[in-house]
Short mmCIF file of C-alpha atoms in Angstrom, two decimals:
data_model
loop_
_atom_site.label_atom_id
_atom_site.label_comp_id
_atom_site.label_asym_id
_atom_site.label_seq_id
_atom_site.Cartn_x
_atom_site.Cartn_y
_atom_site.Cartn_z
CA PHE K 8 96.51 51.40 97.30
CA ILE K 9 94.40 53.25 94.71
CA PHE K 10 91.16 51.88 96.19
CA ALA K 11 92.23 53.17 99.60
CA LEU K 12 92.76 56.65 98.19
CA VAL K 13 89.41 56.51 96.36
CA PHE K 14 87.67 55.59 99.63
CA ILE K 15 89.43 58.35 101.56
CA VAL K 16 89.02 61.11 98.98
CA GLY K 17 85.50 60.08 97.94
CA GLY K 18 84.28 59.81 101.53
CA TRP K 19 85.80 63.16 102.45
CA LEU K 20 84.40 64.94 99.38
CA PHE K 21 80.92 63.52 100.00
CA TYR K 22 81.14 64.56 103.64
CA LYS K 23 82.30 68.12 102.91
CA ASN K 24 80.06 68.81 99.91
CA ILE K 25 76.84 66.97 100.76
CA SER K 26 76.66 65.64 104.31
CA GLU K 27 77.72 68.80 106.11
CA SER K 28 75.05 71.01 104.51
CA ILE K 29 72.27 68.49 105.14
CA VAL K 30 73.21 68.02 108.78
CA GLU K 31 73.72 71.76 109.25
CA GLU K 32 70.20 72.46 108.01
CA ALA K 33 68.75 69.70 110.21
CA GLU K 34 70.52 71.04 113.29
CA SER K 35 69.67 74.68 112.62
CA SER K 36 66.00 73.82 112.01
CA LYS K 37 65.68 73.17 115.76
CA THR K 38 65.86 76.93 116.30
CA TRP K 39 63.63 77.97 113.39
CA PRO K 40 60.43 79.85 114.21
CA SER K 41 57.13 78.10 113.65
CA VAL K 42 53.66 79.01 112.43
CA GLU K 43 50.47 77.07 112.08
CA GLY K 44 49.84 75.55 108.68
CA VAL K 45 47.35 73.16 107.12
CA ILE K 46 47.83 70.01 105.05
CA SER K 47 46.44 70.72 101.57
CA TYR K 48 47.50 67.49 99.83
CA SER K 49 48.42 64.07 101.16
CA ASP K 50 48.98 60.89 99.18
CA LEU K 51 51.18 57.83 98.82
CA ARG K 52 53.83 58.15 96.11
CA THR K 53 55.23 54.99 94.55
CA SER K 54 58.26 54.50 92.35
CA ILE K 55 60.51 51.71 91.14
CA SER K 56 64.17 51.71 92.18
CA ASP K 57 66.49 48.88 91.16
CA GLY K 58 63.46 46.69 90.49
CA ASP K 59 61.93 47.29 93.94
CA ARG K 60 58.74 49.21 94.57
CA MET K 61 59.46 52.19 96.82
CA TYR K 62 56.96 54.26 98.80
CA ALA K 63 57.05 57.82 100.09
CA VAL K 64 54.72 60.35 101.64
CA ASP K 65 53.73 62.95 99.05
CA LEU K 66 52.23 65.95 100.79
CA GLU K 67 51.84 69.68 100.62
CA TYR K 68 51.06 72.11 103.38
CA LYS K 69 50.27 75.81 103.24
CA TYR K 70 51.47 78.38 105.75
CA SER K 71 51.86 82.16 106.00
CA VAL K 72 54.80 84.22 107.19
CA HIS K 73 54.50 88.03 107.44
CA GLY K 74 51.44 88.02 105.17
CA ALA K 75 53.02 85.92 102.41
CA THR K 76 51.62 82.43 101.76
CA TYR K 77 53.98 79.55 101.10
CA ALA K 78 53.62 75.87 100.24
CA GLY K 79 55.95 73.26 101.68
CA SER K 80 56.34 69.54 101.10
CA ARG K 81 59.09 68.39 103.44
CA ILE K 82 58.41 66.51 106.64
CA SER K 83 62.02 66.48 107.84
CA ALA K 84 65.43 67.66 106.66
CA LEU K 85 65.99 64.29 104.99
CA ASP K 86 62.88 62.82 103.48
CA GLY K 87 63.22 59.62 101.53
CA SER K 88 61.42 56.60 100.24
CA SER K 89 61.11 53.13 101.72
CA SER K 90 60.26 49.65 100.55
CA ASN K 91 58.11 49.33 103.68
CA ALA K 92 54.64 50.42 102.54
CA SER K 93 53.03 49.98 105.96
CA GLY K 94 55.52 52.36 107.60
CA VAL K 95 54.90 55.01 104.97
CA LYS K 96 51.12 54.55 105.22
CA LYS K 97 51.43 55.06 108.99
CA ASP K 98 53.28 58.34 108.36
CA LEU K 99 50.62 59.27 105.80
CA GLN K 100 47.84 58.79 108.39
CA GLU K 101 49.59 61.36 110.55
CA TYR K 102 49.01 64.03 107.87
CA PRO K 103 45.42 63.88 106.54
CA ILE K 104 44.17 66.71 104.31
CA GLY K 105 42.88 69.59 106.42
CA LYS K 106 44.96 68.76 109.51
CA LYS K 107 46.54 71.75 111.23
CA VAL K 108 50.28 71.34 111.70
CA MET K 109 53.18 73.34 113.09
CA VAL K 110 55.45 74.43 110.24
CA TYR K 111 59.05 75.32 111.02
CA TYR K 112 60.59 77.71 108.50
CA ASP K 113 63.98 79.21 107.82
CA PRO K 114 63.74 82.83 109.03
CA GLU K 115 66.09 84.00 106.26
CA ILE K 116 64.26 82.11 103.49
CA PRO K 117 60.68 81.43 104.69
CA SER K 118 59.91 79.26 101.65
CA ILE K 119 62.24 76.61 103.15
CA SER K 120 60.20 74.69 105.69
CA LEU K 121 59.58 71.35 107.34
CA LEU K 122 57.23 69.75 109.83
CA LYS K 123 59.72 67.89 112.04
CA PRO K 124 62.76 70.00 112.93
CA GLY K 125 66.10 68.58 113.99
CA ALA K 126 68.09 65.56 112.96
CA ASN K 127 66.82 62.00 112.82
CA LEU K 128 68.70 58.69 112.74
CA PHE K 129 69.07 58.77 108.94
CA THR K 130 70.57 62.26 109.16
CA TYR K 131 73.35 60.93 111.36
CA PHE K 132 73.91 58.05 108.94
CA VAL K 133 74.37 60.60 106.15
CA LYS K 134 76.74 62.55 108.39
CA TYR K 135 78.94 59.70 109.59
CA GLY K 136 78.61 57.22 106.69
CA PRO K 137 81.13 59.03 104.48
CA LEU K 138 83.56 59.24 107.39
CA LEU K 139 83.25 55.47 107.73
CA PHE K 140 84.44 55.22 104.11
CA CYS K 141 87.42 57.41 105.02
CA PHE K 142 88.21 55.13 107.97
CA ILE K 143 87.97 52.01 105.78
CA GLY K 144 90.28 53.71 103.27
CA LEU K 145 92.77 54.45 106.05
CA LEU K 146 92.67 50.80 107.13
CA MET K 147 93.28 49.72 103.53
CA LEU K 148 96.18 52.17 103.29
CA PHE K 149 97.62 50.87 106.57
CA GLN K 150 97.42 47.29 105.25
CA ALA K 151 99.17 48.30 102.03
CA PHE K 152 102.00 50.03 103.92
CA LYS K 153 102.27 47.09 106.29
CA LYS K 154 102.76 44.72 103.34
CA ILE K 155 105.38 47.03 101.82
CA ILE K 156 107.29 47.20 105.12
CA ILE K 157 107.15 43.43 105.60
CA PHE K 158 108.35 42.95 102.02
CA ALA K 159 111.18 45.46 102.55
CA ILE K 160 112.26 43.75 105.78
CA ALA K 161 112.16 40.33 104.14
CA LEU K 162 114.17 41.67 101.22
CA PHE K 163 116.70 43.30 103.55
CA VAL K 164 117.08 40.14 105.66
CA GLY K 165 117.41 38.04 102.49
CA LEU K 166 120.19 40.27 101.19
CA LYS K 167 122.16 39.94 104.44
CA ASN K 168 122.22 36.13 104.23
#
């Protein structure tokens, strides 16, 4: 019963406090204005996570909005690392130093920017994953109540005999 509540409450809190804002930014980025920018740094970043070597694109691009110059480093709303080095190297080849790119920026805070607006598959996983935990918690709760009802019926029938 307690695990069910932990799943429901934890999933809902993660969804409301983390998932919603990430997905909201990804969705709103589809309408952000864009300017031309240039890749100023591009490299492969490696790290160790749980004993596995992880890879990520480490880049910086420069762009100007209303005469002010900014530097950005995000490709999409949800950038992450991967254990697949070849996939990351492929992404890295897409952004060589000196390449001109379209930079999408938040019109209210131009220092917030990315190269690929909109949501990707991982964004939807972040959005719906916590709700899956809530659903699993509800199933666990249903099973607990079902056992209580069956026990109560068996107890009631046993008392009648």
